[in-house]
Amino acid sequence: MIPMPVASTNQLRVGVEKYPLLQLHFHAPSEHTLKGKAFPLEIHFVNAADNGKLAVVGVLVKEGATNAEFQKILDNAPLLEGTNTPPDMLVFPWRLLPADRTHFYNYAGSLTTPPCTEGVGWHVLSQPIEVSQTQITQFEALYNDNARHTQALMVVL
Ligand SMILES: [Zn+2]
């Protein structure tokens, strides 16, 4: 799906490194699994440091309460590929983050869409957020099956 533009004041801090938020986008179903379990949706917050280094925060989404911020995105989602979201729509990224932002899975990976650039720092939060089943259905009607299939775990000895 088309990445949502976000205000440049949002950023991820990893230690002393700062990664301003570039864009966020969604996948259905999730690209990451927890204990082998996939989630209906996953949000990727793509952040880039001044030196070009990328860090992505992954937020898993499960069925539960309605999320007002996600509804705003759904209501403004472009219906045609290649069209942009209305420029006056302001997304507040932190409203799409779980309360617990201190527990996450961290690994060095790649972008999951072409060109699948490597050297990307992944931070997948262990606490999912909730959106309603109606919202999941609404999203799937717009964009379905846009997730990269899970990759085999690789162990380097
Ligand atoms: Zn993604």
Coordinates of N, CA and C and ligand atoms in Angstrom, one line a residue:
M1 N 0.8 -1.2 0.0 CA 0.0 0.0 0.0 C 0.9 1.2 0.0
I2 N 0.3 2.3 -0.3 CA 1.0 3.6 -0.4 C 1.4 4.0 1.0
P3 N 2.7 4.3 1.2 CA 3.2 4.8 2.5 C 2.5 6.1 2.9
M4 N 2.2 6.2 4.2 CA 1.6 7.5 4.7 C 2.7 8.4 5.0
P5 N 2.6 9.7 4.6 CA 3.5 10.7 5.0 C 3.3 11.0 6.5
V6 N 4.3 11.3 7.2 CA 4.1 11.7 8.6 C 5.0 12.9 8.9
A7 N 4.6 13.6 10.0 CA 5.4 14.7 10.4 C 6.8 14.3 10.7
S8 N 7.8 15.1 10.4 CA 9.2 14.8 10.5 C 9.6 14.9 12.0
T9 N 8.8 15.3 12.9 CA 9.2 15.5 14.3 C 9.2 14.1 15.0
N10 N 8.5 13.1 14.4 CA 8.5 11.8 15.0 C 9.8 11.1 14.8
Q11 N 10.4 10.4 15.8 CA 11.6 9.7 15.6 C 11.8 8.5 16.6
L12 N 12.6 7.6 16.1 CA 12.9 6.4 16.9 C 14.3 6.7 17.5
R13 N 14.5 6.4 18.8 CA 15.9 6.6 19.3 C 16.4 5.2 19.8
V14 N 17.5 4.8 19.2 CA 18.1 3.5 19.6 C 19.5 3.9 20.2
G15 N 19.5 3.8 21.5 CA 20.7 4.3 22.2 C 20.9 5.8 22.0
V16 N 22.0 6.2 21.4 CA 22.2 7.6 21.1 C 21.8 7.9 19.7
E17 N 21.6 6.9 18.9 CA 21.2 7.1 17.5 C 19.8 7.6 17.3
K18 N 19.6 8.6 16.4 CA 18.2 9.1 16.2 C 17.8 8.7 14.7
Y19 N 16.6 8.2 14.6 CA 16.1 7.8 13.3 C 14.7 8.5 13.1
P20 N 14.7 9.7 12.4 CA 13.4 10.3 12.1 C 12.5 9.4 11.3
L21 N 11.2 9.5 11.7 CA 10.2 8.6 11.0 C 10.0 9.1 9.6
L22 N 10.1 8.2 8.6 CA 10.0 8.5 7.2 C 8.6 8.3 6.8
Q23 N 8.0 7.1 7.1 CA 6.7 6.8 6.7 C 6.2 5.5 7.4
L24 N 4.9 5.3 7.4 CA 4.4 4.0 7.9 C 3.5 3.4 6.9
H25 N 3.4 2.1 7.0 CA 2.5 1.3 6.1 C 2.1 0.0 6.7
F26 N 1.2 -0.6 6.1 CA 0.5 -1.8 6.7 C 0.7 -3.0 5.8
H27 N 0.7 -4.2 6.5 CA 0.7 -5.5 5.8 C -0.5 -6.3 6.3
A28 N -1.1 -7.1 5.4 CA -2.1 -8.0 5.8 C -1.9 -9.3 5.1
P29 N -1.6 -10.5 5.7 CA -1.5 -10.6 7.2 C -0.1 -10.1 7.7
S30 N 0.2 -10.3 9.0 CA 1.4 -9.9 9.5 C 2.6 -10.6 8.8
E31 N 3.7 -9.9 8.8 CA 4.9 -10.5 8.2 C 5.7 -11.2 9.2
H32 N 5.6 -10.8 10.5 CA 6.3 -11.5 11.6 C 5.2 -12.4 12.3
T33 N 5.7 -13.4 12.9 CA 4.9 -14.3 13.7 C 5.4 -14.3 15.1
L34 N 4.6 -14.5 16.1 CA 5.0 -14.7 17.5 C 4.7 -16.2 17.9
K35 N 5.7 -16.9 18.2 CA 5.6 -18.4 18.5 C 4.8 -19.1 17.4
G36 N 5.1 -18.7 16.2 CA 4.5 -19.3 15.0 C 3.1 -18.8 14.6
K37 N 2.6 -17.8 15.4 CA 1.3 -17.3 15.2 C 1.3 -16.0 14.4
A38 N 0.6 -16.0 13.3 CA 0.5 -14.8 12.5 C -0.6 -13.9 13.0
F39 N -0.6 -12.6 12.7 CA -1.6 -11.7 13.2 C -2.3 -11.2 11.9
P40 N -3.5 -10.6 12.1 CA -4.3 -10.2 10.9 C -3.6 -9.0 10.2
L41 N -2.9 -8.1 10.9 CA -2.2 -7.0 10.3 C -0.9 -6.7 11.0
E42 N -0.1 -6.0 10.3 CA 1.2 -5.5 10.9 C 1.5 -4.1 10.4
I43 N 1.9 -3.2 11.3 CA 2.3 -1.9 10.9 C 3.8 -1.8 10.9
H44 N 4.3 -1.1 9.8 CA 5.8 -0.9 9.8 C 6.0 0.6 9.8
F45 N 6.8 1.1 10.8 CA 7.2 2.5 10.9 C 8.6 2.5 10.4
V46 N 8.8 3.1 9.3 CA 10.2 3.1 8.6 C 10.9 4.4 9.0
N47 N 12.0 4.2 9.7 CA 12.8 5.4 10.2 C 14.2 5.4 9.5
A48 N 14.7 6.6 9.2 CA 16.0 6.7 8.6 C 16.9 7.7 9.3
A49 N 18.1 7.3 9.6 CA 19.0 8.2 10.3 C 19.6 9.1 9.2
D50 N 20.3 10.2 9.6 CA 20.9 11.1 8.6 C 21.9 10.4 7.7
N51 N 22.6 9.4 8.2 CA 23.5 8.6 7.4 C 22.9 7.6 6.5
G52 N 21.6 7.6 6.5 CA 20.9 6.7 5.6 C 20.5 5.3 6.1
K53 N 21.0 5.0 7.4 CA 20.8 3.7 8.0 C 19.3 3.7 8.3
L54 N 18.7 2.5 8.0 CA 17.3 2.3 8.3 C 17.0 1.5 9.5
A55 N 15.9 1.9 10.2 CA 15.4 1.1 11.4 C 13.9 1.1 11.2
V56 N 13.3 -0.1 11.3 CA 11.9 -0.3 11.2 C 11.3 -0.8 12.5
V57 N 10.2 -0.2 12.9 CA 9.5 -0.7 14.1 C 8.3 -1.4 13.6
G58 N 8.1 -2.7 14.0 CA 7.0 -3.5 13.6 C 6.0 -3.6 14.7
V59 N 4.7 -3.3 14.4 CA 3.7 -3.4 15.5 C 2.7 -4.4 15.0
L60 N 2.5 -5.5 15.7 CA 1.5 -6.5 15.4 C 0.1 -6.1 15.8
V61 N -0.9 -6.4 15.0 CA -2.2 -6.0 15.3 C -3.2 -7.2 15.4
K62 N -3.9 -7.2 16.6 CA -4.8 -8.3 16.8 C -6.2 -7.8 16.9
E63 N -7.2 -8.7 16.8 CA -8.6 -8.3 16.9 C -9.0 -7.9 18.3
G64 N -9.7 -6.8 18.4 CA -10.1 -6.3 19.7 C -11.0 -5.1 19.6
A65 N -10.6 -4.0 20.4 CA -11.3 -2.8 20.4 C -11.0 -2.0 19.1
T66 N -12.0 -1.1 18.8 CA -11.8 -0.2 17.6 C -10.7 0.8 17.9
N67 N -9.9 1.0 16.9 CA -8.8 2.0 17.1 C -9.2 3.2 16.2
A68 N -9.4 4.4 16.9 CA -9.9 5.6 16.2 C -8.9 6.1 15.1
E69 N -7.6 6.0 15.5 CA -6.6 6.5 14.5 C -6.5 5.6 13.3
F70 N -6.7 4.3 13.4 CA -6.7 3.4 12.3 C -7.9 3.7 11.5
Q71 N -9.0 4.0 12.1 CA -10.3 4.3 11.4 C -10.1 5.5 10.5
K72 N -9.4 6.5 11.0 CA -9.1 7.7 10.2 C -8.4 7.4 9.0
I73 N -7.4 6.5 9.1 CA -6.6 6.0 7.9 C -7.5 5.3 6.9
L74 N -8.3 4.4 7.5 CA -9.2 3.6 6.6 C -10.2 4.5 5.8
D75 N -10.7 5.5 6.5 CA -11.7 6.4 5.9 C -11.0 7.3 4.8
N76 N -9.7 7.5 4.9 CA -9.0 8.3 3.9 C -8.2 7.5 3.0
A77 N -8.2 6.2 3.1 CA -7.4 5.4 2.2 C -7.7 5.5 0.7
P78 N -6.7 5.7 -0.1 CA -7.0 5.8 -1.6 C -7.6 4.5 -2.1
L79 N -8.6 4.6 -3.0 CA -9.2 3.4 -3.5 C -8.5 2.9 -4.7
L80 N -7.7 3.8 -5.3 CA -7.0 3.4 -6.5 C -5.5 3.4 -6.3
E81 N -4.8 2.4 -6.8 CA -3.4 2.3 -6.7 C -2.7 3.5 -7.4
G82 N -1.8 4.1 -6.8 CA -1.1 5.3 -7.4 C -1.6 6.6 -7.0
T83 N -2.8 6.6 -6.3 CA -3.3 7.9 -5.8 C -2.8 8.1 -4.4
N84 N -2.8 9.3 -4.0 CA -2.3 9.6 -2.7 C -3.4 9.9 -1.7
T85 N -3.0 9.8 -0.4 CA -3.9 10.1 0.7 C -4.1 11.6 0.7
P86 N -5.2 12.1 1.1 CA -5.4 13.5 1.2 C -4.3 14.2 2.0
P87 N -3.7 15.3 1.4 CA -2.6 16.0 2.1 C -3.0 16.5 3.4
D88 N -4.3 16.8 3.7 CA -4.6 17.4 5.0 C -4.9 16.3 6.1
M89 N -4.7 15.0 5.7 CA -4.9 14.0 6.7 C -3.6 13.9 7.6
L90 N -3.7 14.1 8.8 CA -2.6 14.0 9.7 C -2.7 12.8 10.6
V91 N -1.6 11.9 10.5 CA -1.6 10.7 11.2 C -0.7 10.9 12.5
F92 N -1.3 10.5 13.6 CA -0.5 10.6 14.8 C 0.1 9.2 15.1
P93 N 1.3 8.9 14.7 CA 1.9 7.5 14.8 C 1.8 6.9 16.2
W94 N 2.0 7.7 17.2 CA 2.0 7.1 18.5 C 0.7 6.5 18.9
R95 N -0.4 6.9 18.3 CA -1.7 6.3 18.6 C -1.8 4.9 18.0
L96 N -0.8 4.5 17.2 CA -0.8 3.1 16.6 C 0.3 2.3 17.3
L97 N 0.8 2.7 18.5 CA 1.8 2.0 19.2 C 1.1 1.4 20.5
P98 N 1.6 0.2 20.9 CA 1.1 -0.3 22.2 C 1.6 0.5 23.4
A99 N 1.0 0.3 24.5 CA 1.4 0.9 25.7 C 2.9 0.5 26.1
D100 N 3.2 -0.8 25.9 CA 4.5 -1.3 26.3 C 5.4 -1.2 25.1
R101 N 6.3 -0.2 25.1 CA 7.3 0.0 24.0 C 8.7 -0.4 24.4
T102 N 8.8 -1.1 25.6 CA 10.1 -1.4 26.0 C 10.5 -2.9 25.7
H103 N 9.5 -3.7 25.4 CA 9.8 -5.1 25.1 C 9.6 -5.3 23.6
F104 N 10.7 -5.7 23.0 CA 10.7 -6.0 21.5 C 11.7 -7.0 21.1
Y105 N 11.5 -7.5 19.9 CA 12.5 -8.4 19.3 C 13.3 -7.6 18.3
N106 N 14.6 -7.7 18.5 CA 15.5 -6.9 17.7 C 16.4 -7.8 16.8
Y107 N 16.5 -7.5 15.5 CA 17.4 -8.3 14.7 C 17.8 -7.4 13.5
A108 N 18.9 -7.8 12.9 CA 19.4 -7.1 11.7 C 18.8 -7.8 10.5
G109 N 18.0 -7.2 9.7 CA 17.3 -7.8 8.6 C 17.4 -7.0 7.3
S110 N 16.3 -7.1 6.5 CA 16.2 -6.3 5.3 C 14.8 -5.7 5.2
L111 N 14.7 -4.9 4.2 CA 13.3 -4.4 3.8 C 12.6 -5.6 3.3
T112 N 11.3 -5.7 3.5 CA 10.5 -6.8 3.0 C 9.9 -6.6 1.7
T113 N 10.1 -5.5 1.1 CA 9.6 -5.2 -0.3 C 10.8 -4.8 -1.1
P114 N 10.8 -5.1 -2.4 CA 11.9 -4.8 -3.3 C 12.4 -3.3 -3.1
P115 N 13.7 -3.0 -3.0 CA 14.8 -3.9 -3.4 C 15.3 -4.8 -2.2
C116 N 14.5 -5.0 -1.1 CA 14.9 -5.8 0.0 C 16.2 -5.4 0.6
T117 N 16.5 -4.2 0.6 CA 17.8 -3.6 1.1 C 18.1 -4.3 2.5
E118 N 19.4 -4.7 2.6 CA 19.8 -5.3 3.9 C 20.4 -4.3 4.8
G119 N 20.7 -4.7 6.0 CA 21.3 -3.8 7.0 C 20.3 -2.9 7.7
V120 N 19.0 -3.4 7.7 CA 17.9 -2.7 8.4 C 17.8 -3.2 9.8
G121 N 17.8 -2.3 10.8 CA 17.6 -2.7 12.2 C 16.1 -2.9 12.4
W122 N 15.7 -4.1 12.8 CA 14.3 -4.4 13.0 C 14.0 -4.4 14.5
H123 N 12.9 -3.8 14.9 CA 12.4 -3.7 16.3 C 10.9 -4.1 16.3
V124 N 10.6 -5.4 16.5 CA 9.2 -5.8 16.5 C 8.7 -5.8 18.0
L125 N 7.8 -4.9 18.3 CA 7.3 -4.8 19.6 C 6.5 -6.1 20.0
S126 N 6.7 -6.6 21.2 CA 6.1 -7.8 21.6 C 4.6 -7.7 22.0
Q127 N 4.2 -6.5 22.4 CA 2.8 -6.3 22.7 C 2.0 -5.8 21.4
P128 N 1.0 -6.5 21.0 CA 0.2 -6.1 19.8 C -0.7 -4.9 20.2
I129 N -1.2 -4.2 19.2 CA -2.3 -3.3 19.4 C -3.6 -3.9 19.0
E130 N -4.7 -3.3 19.3 CA -6.0 -3.9 18.9 C -6.7 -3.0 17.9
V131 N -7.3 -3.6 16.9 CA -8.3 -2.9 16.0 C -9.5 -3.9 16.0
S132 N -10.7 -3.4 15.6 CA -11.8 -4.3 15.6 C -11.9 -5.2 14.4
Q133 N -12.7 -6.2 14.4 CA -12.8 -7.1 13.3 C -13.4 -6.4 12.1
T134 N -14.3 -5.4 12.3 CA -14.8 -4.6 11.2 C -13.7 -3.9 10.5
Q135 N -12.8 -3.3 11.3 CA -11.7 -2.6 10.7 C -10.7 -3.5 9.9
I136 N -10.5 -4.7 10.4 CA -9.6 -5.7 9.7 C -10.3 -6.0 8.4
T137 N -11.6 -6.3 8.4 CA -12.3 -6.6 7.2 C -12.3 -5.5 6.2
Q138 N -12.4 -4.3 6.7 CA -12.4 -3.1 5.9 C -11.0 -2.9 5.2
F139 N -9.9 -3.2 6.0 CA -8.6 -3.1 5.4 C -8.4 -4.1 4.4
E140 N -8.8 -5.4 4.7 CA -8.6 -6.5 3.8 C -9.3 -6.3 2.5
A141 N -10.4 -5.6 2.5 CA -11.2 -5.3 1.3 C -10.4 -4.3 0.4
L142 N -9.5 -3.5 1.0 CA -8.7 -2.5 0.3 C -7.4 -3.1 -0.2
Y143 N -6.7 -3.8 0.7 CA -5.4 -4.3 0.5 C -5.3 -5.7 1.1
N144 N -5.2 -6.7 0.3 CA -5.1 -8.0 1.0 C -3.9 -8.8 0.4
D145 N -3.4 -9.6 1.3 CA -2.3 -10.4 1.0 C -1.1 -9.7 0.4
N146 N -0.7 -8.6 1.1 CA 0.5 -7.8 0.6 C 1.7 -8.1 1.5
A147 N 1.7 -9.2 2.2 CA 2.8 -9.5 3.1 C 3.8 -10.4 2.4
R148 N 5.0 -10.2 2.7 CA 6.1 -11.1 2.3 C 5.9 -12.4 3.1
H149 N 6.1 -13.6 2.5 CA 6.0 -14.8 3.3 C 7.1 -14.9 4.3
T150 N 6.9 -15.5 5.4 CA 7.9 -15.6 6.5 C 9.1 -16.3 5.9
Q151 N 10.3 -15.8 6.3 CA 11.5 -16.4 5.8 C 12.0 -17.4 6.7
A152 N 12.7 -18.4 6.2 CA 13.3 -19.5 7.0 C 14.3 -18.8 8.0
L153 N 14.3 -19.3 9.2 CA 15.3 -18.8 10.2 C 16.7 -19.2 9.8
M154 N 17.6 -18.3 9.8 CA 19.0 -18.7 9.4 C 19.9 -18.6 10.6
V155 N 20.6 -19.7 10.9 CA 21.6 -19.6 12.0 C 23.0 -19.6 11.4
V156 N 23.7 -18.6 11.8 CA 25.1 -18.5 11.3 C 26.0 -18.9 12.4
L157 N 26.9 -19.9 12.2 CA 27.8 -20.4 13.2 C 29.2 -19.9 13.0
Ligands
ZN1 ZN 6.6 -3.3 5.5

